[in-house]
PDB file of C-alpha atoms in Angstrom:
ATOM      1  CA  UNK D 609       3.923  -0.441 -26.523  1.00 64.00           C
ATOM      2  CA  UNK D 610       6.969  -0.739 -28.512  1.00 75.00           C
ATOM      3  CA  UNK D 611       9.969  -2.924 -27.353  1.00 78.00           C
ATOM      4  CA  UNK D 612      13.504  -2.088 -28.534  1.00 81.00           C
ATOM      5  CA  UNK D 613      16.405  -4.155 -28.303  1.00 82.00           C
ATOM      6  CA  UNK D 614      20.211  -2.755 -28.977  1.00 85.00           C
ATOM      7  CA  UNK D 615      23.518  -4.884 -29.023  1.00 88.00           C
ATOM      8  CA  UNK D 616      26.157  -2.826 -27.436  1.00 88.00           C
ATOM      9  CA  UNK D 617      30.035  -3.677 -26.621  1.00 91.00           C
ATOM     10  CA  UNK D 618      30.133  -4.436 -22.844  1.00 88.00           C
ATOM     11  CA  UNK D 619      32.720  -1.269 -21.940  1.00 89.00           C
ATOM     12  CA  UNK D 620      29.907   1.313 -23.837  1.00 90.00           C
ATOM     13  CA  UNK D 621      27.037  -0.025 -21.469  1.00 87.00           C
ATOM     14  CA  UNK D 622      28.382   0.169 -18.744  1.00 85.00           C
ATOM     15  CA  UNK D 623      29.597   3.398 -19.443  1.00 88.00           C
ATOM     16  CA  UNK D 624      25.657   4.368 -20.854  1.00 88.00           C
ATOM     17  CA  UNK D 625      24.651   2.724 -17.308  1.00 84.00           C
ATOM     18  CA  UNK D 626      26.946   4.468 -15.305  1.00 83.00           C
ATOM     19  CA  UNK D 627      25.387   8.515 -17.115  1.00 85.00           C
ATOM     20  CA  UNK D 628      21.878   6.430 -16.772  1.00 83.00           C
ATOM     21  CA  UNK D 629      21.837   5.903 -13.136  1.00 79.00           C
ATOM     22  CA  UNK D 630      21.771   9.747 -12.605  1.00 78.00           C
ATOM     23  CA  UNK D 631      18.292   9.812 -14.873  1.00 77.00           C
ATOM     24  CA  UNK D 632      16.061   7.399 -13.500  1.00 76.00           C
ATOM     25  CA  UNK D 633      17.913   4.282 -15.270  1.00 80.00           C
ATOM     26  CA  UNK D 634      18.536   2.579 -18.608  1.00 83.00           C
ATOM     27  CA  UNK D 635      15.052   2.664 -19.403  1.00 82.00           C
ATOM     28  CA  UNK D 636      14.336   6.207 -18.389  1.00 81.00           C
ATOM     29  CA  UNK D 637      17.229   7.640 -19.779  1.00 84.00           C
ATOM     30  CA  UNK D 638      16.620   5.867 -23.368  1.00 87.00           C
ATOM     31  CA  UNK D 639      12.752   7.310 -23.217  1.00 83.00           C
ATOM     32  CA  UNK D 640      14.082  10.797 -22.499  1.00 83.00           C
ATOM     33  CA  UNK D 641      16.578  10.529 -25.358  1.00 88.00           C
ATOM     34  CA  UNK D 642      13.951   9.678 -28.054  1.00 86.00           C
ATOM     35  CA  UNK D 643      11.641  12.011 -26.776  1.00 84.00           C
ATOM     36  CA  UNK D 644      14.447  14.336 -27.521  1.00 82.00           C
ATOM     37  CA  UNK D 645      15.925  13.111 -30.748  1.00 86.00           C
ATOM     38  CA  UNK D 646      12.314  13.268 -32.667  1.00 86.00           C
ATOM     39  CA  UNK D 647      11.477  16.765 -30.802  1.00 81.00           C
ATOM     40  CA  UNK D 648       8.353  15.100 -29.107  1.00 71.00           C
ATOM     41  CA  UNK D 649       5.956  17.398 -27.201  1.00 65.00           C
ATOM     42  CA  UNK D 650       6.662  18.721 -23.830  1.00 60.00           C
ATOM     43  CA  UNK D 651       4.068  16.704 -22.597  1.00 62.00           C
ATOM     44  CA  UNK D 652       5.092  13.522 -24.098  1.00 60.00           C
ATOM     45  CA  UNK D 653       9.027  14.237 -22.795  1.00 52.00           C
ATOM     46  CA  UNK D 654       7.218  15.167 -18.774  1.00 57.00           C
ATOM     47  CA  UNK D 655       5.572  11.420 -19.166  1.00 57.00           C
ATOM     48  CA  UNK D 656       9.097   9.968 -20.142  1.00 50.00           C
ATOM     49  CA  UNK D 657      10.964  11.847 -17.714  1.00 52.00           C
ATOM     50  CA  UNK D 658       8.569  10.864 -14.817  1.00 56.00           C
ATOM     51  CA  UNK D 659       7.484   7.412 -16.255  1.00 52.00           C
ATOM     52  CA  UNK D 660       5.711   5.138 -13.393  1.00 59.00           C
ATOM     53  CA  UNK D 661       7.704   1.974 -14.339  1.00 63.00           C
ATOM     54  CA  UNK D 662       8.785   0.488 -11.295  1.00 71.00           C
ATOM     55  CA  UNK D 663      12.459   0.566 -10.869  1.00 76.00           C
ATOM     56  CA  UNK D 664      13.879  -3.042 -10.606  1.00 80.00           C
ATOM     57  CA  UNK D 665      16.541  -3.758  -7.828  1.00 84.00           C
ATOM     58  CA  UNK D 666      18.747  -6.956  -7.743  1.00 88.00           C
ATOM     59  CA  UNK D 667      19.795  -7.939  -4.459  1.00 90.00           C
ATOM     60  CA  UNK D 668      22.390 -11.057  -3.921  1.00 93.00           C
ATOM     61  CA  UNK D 669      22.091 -13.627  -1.017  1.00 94.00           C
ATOM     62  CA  UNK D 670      23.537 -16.192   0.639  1.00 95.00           C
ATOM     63  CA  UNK D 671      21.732 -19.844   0.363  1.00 95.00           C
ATOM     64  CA  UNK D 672      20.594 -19.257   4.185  1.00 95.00           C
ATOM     65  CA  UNK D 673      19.432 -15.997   3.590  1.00 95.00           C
ATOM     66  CA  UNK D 674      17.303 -17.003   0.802  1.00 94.00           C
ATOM     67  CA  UNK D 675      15.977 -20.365   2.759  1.00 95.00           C
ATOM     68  CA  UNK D 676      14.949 -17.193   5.298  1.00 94.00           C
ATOM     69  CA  UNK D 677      13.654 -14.749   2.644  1.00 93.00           C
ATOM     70  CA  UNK D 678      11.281 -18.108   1.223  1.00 94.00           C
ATOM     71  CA  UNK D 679      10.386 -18.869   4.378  1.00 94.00           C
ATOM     72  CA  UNK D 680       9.153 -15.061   6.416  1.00 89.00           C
ATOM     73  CA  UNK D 681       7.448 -14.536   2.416  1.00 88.00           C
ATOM     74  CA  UNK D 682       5.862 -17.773   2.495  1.00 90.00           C
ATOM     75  CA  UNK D 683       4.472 -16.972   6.132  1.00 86.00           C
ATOM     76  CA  UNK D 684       2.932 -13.949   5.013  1.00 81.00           C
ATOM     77  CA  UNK D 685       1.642 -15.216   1.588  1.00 81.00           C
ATOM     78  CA  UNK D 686       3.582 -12.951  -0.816  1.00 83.00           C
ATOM     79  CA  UNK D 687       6.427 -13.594  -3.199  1.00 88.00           C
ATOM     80  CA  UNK D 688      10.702 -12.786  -2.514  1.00 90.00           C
ATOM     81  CA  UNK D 689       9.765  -9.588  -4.127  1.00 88.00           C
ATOM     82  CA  UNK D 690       6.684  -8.483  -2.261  1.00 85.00           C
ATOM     83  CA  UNK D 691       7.812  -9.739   0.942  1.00 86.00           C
ATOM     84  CA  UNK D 692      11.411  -7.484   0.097  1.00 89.00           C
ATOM     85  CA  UNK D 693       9.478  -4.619  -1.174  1.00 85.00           C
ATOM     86  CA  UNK D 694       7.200  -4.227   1.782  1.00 84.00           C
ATOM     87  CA  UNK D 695      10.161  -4.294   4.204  1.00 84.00           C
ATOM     88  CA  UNK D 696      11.551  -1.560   1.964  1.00 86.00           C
ATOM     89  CA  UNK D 697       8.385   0.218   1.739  1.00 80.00           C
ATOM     90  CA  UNK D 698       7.771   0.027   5.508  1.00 78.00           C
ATOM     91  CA  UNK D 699      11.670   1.450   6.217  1.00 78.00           C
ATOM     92  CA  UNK D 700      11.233   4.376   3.582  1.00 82.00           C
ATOM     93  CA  UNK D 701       7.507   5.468   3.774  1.00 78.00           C
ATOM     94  CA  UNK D 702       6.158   3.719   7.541  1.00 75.00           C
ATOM     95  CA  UNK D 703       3.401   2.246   5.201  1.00 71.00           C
ATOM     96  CA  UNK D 704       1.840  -1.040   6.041  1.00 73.00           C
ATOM     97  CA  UNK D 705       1.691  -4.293   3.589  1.00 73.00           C
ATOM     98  CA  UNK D 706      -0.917  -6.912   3.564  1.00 74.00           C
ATOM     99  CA  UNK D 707      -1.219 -10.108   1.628  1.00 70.00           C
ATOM    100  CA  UNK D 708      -4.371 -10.561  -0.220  1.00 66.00           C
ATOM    101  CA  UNK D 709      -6.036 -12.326   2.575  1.00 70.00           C
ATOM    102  CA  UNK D 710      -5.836  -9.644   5.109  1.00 74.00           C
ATOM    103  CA  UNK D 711      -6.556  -6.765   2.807  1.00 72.00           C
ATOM    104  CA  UNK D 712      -9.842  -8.277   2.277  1.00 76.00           C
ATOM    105  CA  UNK D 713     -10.473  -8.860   6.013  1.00 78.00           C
ATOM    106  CA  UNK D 714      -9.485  -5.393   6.770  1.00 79.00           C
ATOM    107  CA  UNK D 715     -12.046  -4.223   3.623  1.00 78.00           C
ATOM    108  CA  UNK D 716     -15.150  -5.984   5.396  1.00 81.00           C
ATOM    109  CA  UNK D 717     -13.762  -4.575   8.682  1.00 81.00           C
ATOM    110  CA  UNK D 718     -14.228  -1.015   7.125  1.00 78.00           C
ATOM    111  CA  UNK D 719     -17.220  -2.132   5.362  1.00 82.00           C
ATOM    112  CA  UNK D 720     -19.117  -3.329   8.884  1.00 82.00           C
ATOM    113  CA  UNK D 721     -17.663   0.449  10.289  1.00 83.00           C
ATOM    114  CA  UNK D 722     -19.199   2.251   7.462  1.00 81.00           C
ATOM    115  CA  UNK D 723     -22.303   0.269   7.890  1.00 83.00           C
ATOM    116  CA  UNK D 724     -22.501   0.630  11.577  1.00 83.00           C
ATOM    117  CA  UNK D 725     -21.894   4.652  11.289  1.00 79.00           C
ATOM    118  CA  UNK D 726     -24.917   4.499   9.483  1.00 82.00           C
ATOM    119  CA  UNK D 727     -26.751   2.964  12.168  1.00 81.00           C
ATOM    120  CA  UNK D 728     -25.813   5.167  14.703  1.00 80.00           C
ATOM    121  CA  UNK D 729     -26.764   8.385  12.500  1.00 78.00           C
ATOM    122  CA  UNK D 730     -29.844   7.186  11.901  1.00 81.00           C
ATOM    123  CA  UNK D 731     -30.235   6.376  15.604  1.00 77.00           C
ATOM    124  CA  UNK D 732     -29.010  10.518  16.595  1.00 74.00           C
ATOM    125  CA  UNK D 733     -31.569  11.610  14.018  1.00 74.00           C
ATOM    126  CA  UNK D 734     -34.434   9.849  15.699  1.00 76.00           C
ATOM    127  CA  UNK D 735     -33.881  10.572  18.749  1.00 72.00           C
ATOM    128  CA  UNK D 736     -33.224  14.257  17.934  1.00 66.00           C
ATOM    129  CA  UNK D 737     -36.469  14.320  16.070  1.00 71.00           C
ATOM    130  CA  UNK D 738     -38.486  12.253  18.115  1.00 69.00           C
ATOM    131  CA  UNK D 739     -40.192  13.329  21.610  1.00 64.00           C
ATOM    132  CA  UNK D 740     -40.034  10.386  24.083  1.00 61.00           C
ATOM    133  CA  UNK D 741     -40.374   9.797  27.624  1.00 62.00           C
ATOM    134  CA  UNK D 742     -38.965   7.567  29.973  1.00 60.00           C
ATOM    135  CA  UNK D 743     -38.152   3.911  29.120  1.00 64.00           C
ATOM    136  CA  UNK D 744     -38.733   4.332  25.975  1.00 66.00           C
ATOM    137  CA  UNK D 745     -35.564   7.144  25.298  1.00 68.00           C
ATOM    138  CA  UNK D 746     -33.778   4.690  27.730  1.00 70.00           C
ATOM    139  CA  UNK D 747     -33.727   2.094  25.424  1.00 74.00           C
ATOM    140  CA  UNK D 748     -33.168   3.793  22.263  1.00 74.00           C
ATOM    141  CA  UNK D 749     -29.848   5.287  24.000  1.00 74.00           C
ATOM    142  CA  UNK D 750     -29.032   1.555  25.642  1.00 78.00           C
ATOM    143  CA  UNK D 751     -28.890   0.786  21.611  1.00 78.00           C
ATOM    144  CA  UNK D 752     -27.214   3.531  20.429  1.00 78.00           C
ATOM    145  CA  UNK D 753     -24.174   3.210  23.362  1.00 78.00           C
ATOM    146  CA  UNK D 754     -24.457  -0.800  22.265  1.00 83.00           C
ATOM    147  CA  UNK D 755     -23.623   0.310  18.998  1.00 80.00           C
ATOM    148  CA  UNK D 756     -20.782   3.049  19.846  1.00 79.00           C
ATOM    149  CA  UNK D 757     -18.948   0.201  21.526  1.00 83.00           C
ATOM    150  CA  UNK D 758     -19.439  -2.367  19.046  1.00 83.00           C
ATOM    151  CA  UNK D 759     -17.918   0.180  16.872  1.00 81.00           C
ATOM    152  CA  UNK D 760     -15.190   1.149  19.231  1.00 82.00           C
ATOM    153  CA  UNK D 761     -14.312  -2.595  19.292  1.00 84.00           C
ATOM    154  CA  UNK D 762     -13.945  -2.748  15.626  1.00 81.00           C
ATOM    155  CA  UNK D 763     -11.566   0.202  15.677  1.00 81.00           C
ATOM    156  CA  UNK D 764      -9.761  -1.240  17.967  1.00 83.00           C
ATOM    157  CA  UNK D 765      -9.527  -4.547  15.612  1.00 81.00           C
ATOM    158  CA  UNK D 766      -8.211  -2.208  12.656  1.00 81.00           C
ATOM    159  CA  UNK D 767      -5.380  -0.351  14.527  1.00 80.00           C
ATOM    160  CA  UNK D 768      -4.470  -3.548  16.362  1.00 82.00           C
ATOM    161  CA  UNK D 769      -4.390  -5.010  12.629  1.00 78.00           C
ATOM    162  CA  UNK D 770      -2.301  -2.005  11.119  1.00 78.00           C
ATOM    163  CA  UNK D 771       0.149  -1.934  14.464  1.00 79.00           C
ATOM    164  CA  UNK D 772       0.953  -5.623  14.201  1.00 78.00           C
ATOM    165  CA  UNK D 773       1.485  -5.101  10.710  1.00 76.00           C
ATOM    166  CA  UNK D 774       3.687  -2.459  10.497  1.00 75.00           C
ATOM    167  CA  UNK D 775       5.231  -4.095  13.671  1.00 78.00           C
ATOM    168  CA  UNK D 776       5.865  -7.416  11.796  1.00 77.00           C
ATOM    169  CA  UNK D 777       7.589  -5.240   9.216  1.00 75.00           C
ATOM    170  CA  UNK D 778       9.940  -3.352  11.278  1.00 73.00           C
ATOM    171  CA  UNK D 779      11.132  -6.525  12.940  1.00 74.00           C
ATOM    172  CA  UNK D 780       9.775  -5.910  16.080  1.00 67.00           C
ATOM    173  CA  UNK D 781       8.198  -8.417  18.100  1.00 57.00           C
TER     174      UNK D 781
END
């Protein structure tokens, strides 16, 4: 991808910033005026009207705030910006944010569910196939409500996991 760079007198960008801001940003705005100056197709001027750059946001604080911003990001393991994103994230969208740790404990969580779902249909199909009497259908269903609350218990991990989250990033406590 190609990188332009453009000297401008400080009074014309800010002006250019200023009509930018109502189209996405500088960088948006720019991509939408070459599309437009070399009569691109409408497909090509969609993708650089709707471009998934992330939009960058500069935010100023105090020394203490930032001792507190290095400090709740460090806790969680993610960077200023993650840690400042996900508090944005969880304030505009209610969607949680884990660091990489607990993503992957929350991928073998729904790994062991998947693989314990399994069980338990193979379990219903057996006994709805198979013709047995007595102890024996006892035990089969002792396994199969063994496995229905190991399972329940797991659920109950992952919502616990996903309430303290989004908890933790509403400021609750």
């Amino acid at each position: 991808m190609a990188i332009f760079n453009v000297r401008l007198d400080d009074d014309l960008a800010a002006r250019f910033d200023a009509w930018a801001s109502a189209r996405g940003g500088r960088s948006v705005a720019l991509r939408q005026l070459m599309v437009g100056a070399v009569g691109a197709s409408r497909e090509m001027a969609s993708h650089a009207a709707h471009a998934p750059f992330p939009v960058k946001l500069t935010v100023r604080l105090s020394a203490a705030d930032v001792i507190g911003l290095d400090v709740a990001a460090a806790e969680t393991g993610l960077t200023r910006n993650a840690w400042a994103a996900a508090v944005l994230r969880r304030r505009l969208r209610d969607r949680p944010t884990f660091a990489g740790s607990d993503a992957v404990s929350l991928i073998a969580i729904q790994t062991e569910l998947r693989r314990i779902g399994v069980n338990v249909n193979q379990i219903a199909r057996a006994l709805n196939t198979a013709v047995m009497e007595g102890r024996v259908l006892d035990l089969e269903l002792g396994a199969l409500d063994d496995l229905r609350r190991e399972m329940r218990g797991h659920l109950r991990g992952l919502q616990s996991a996903f309430a303290g989250n989004l908890a933790y990033w509403a400021g609750e406590p």
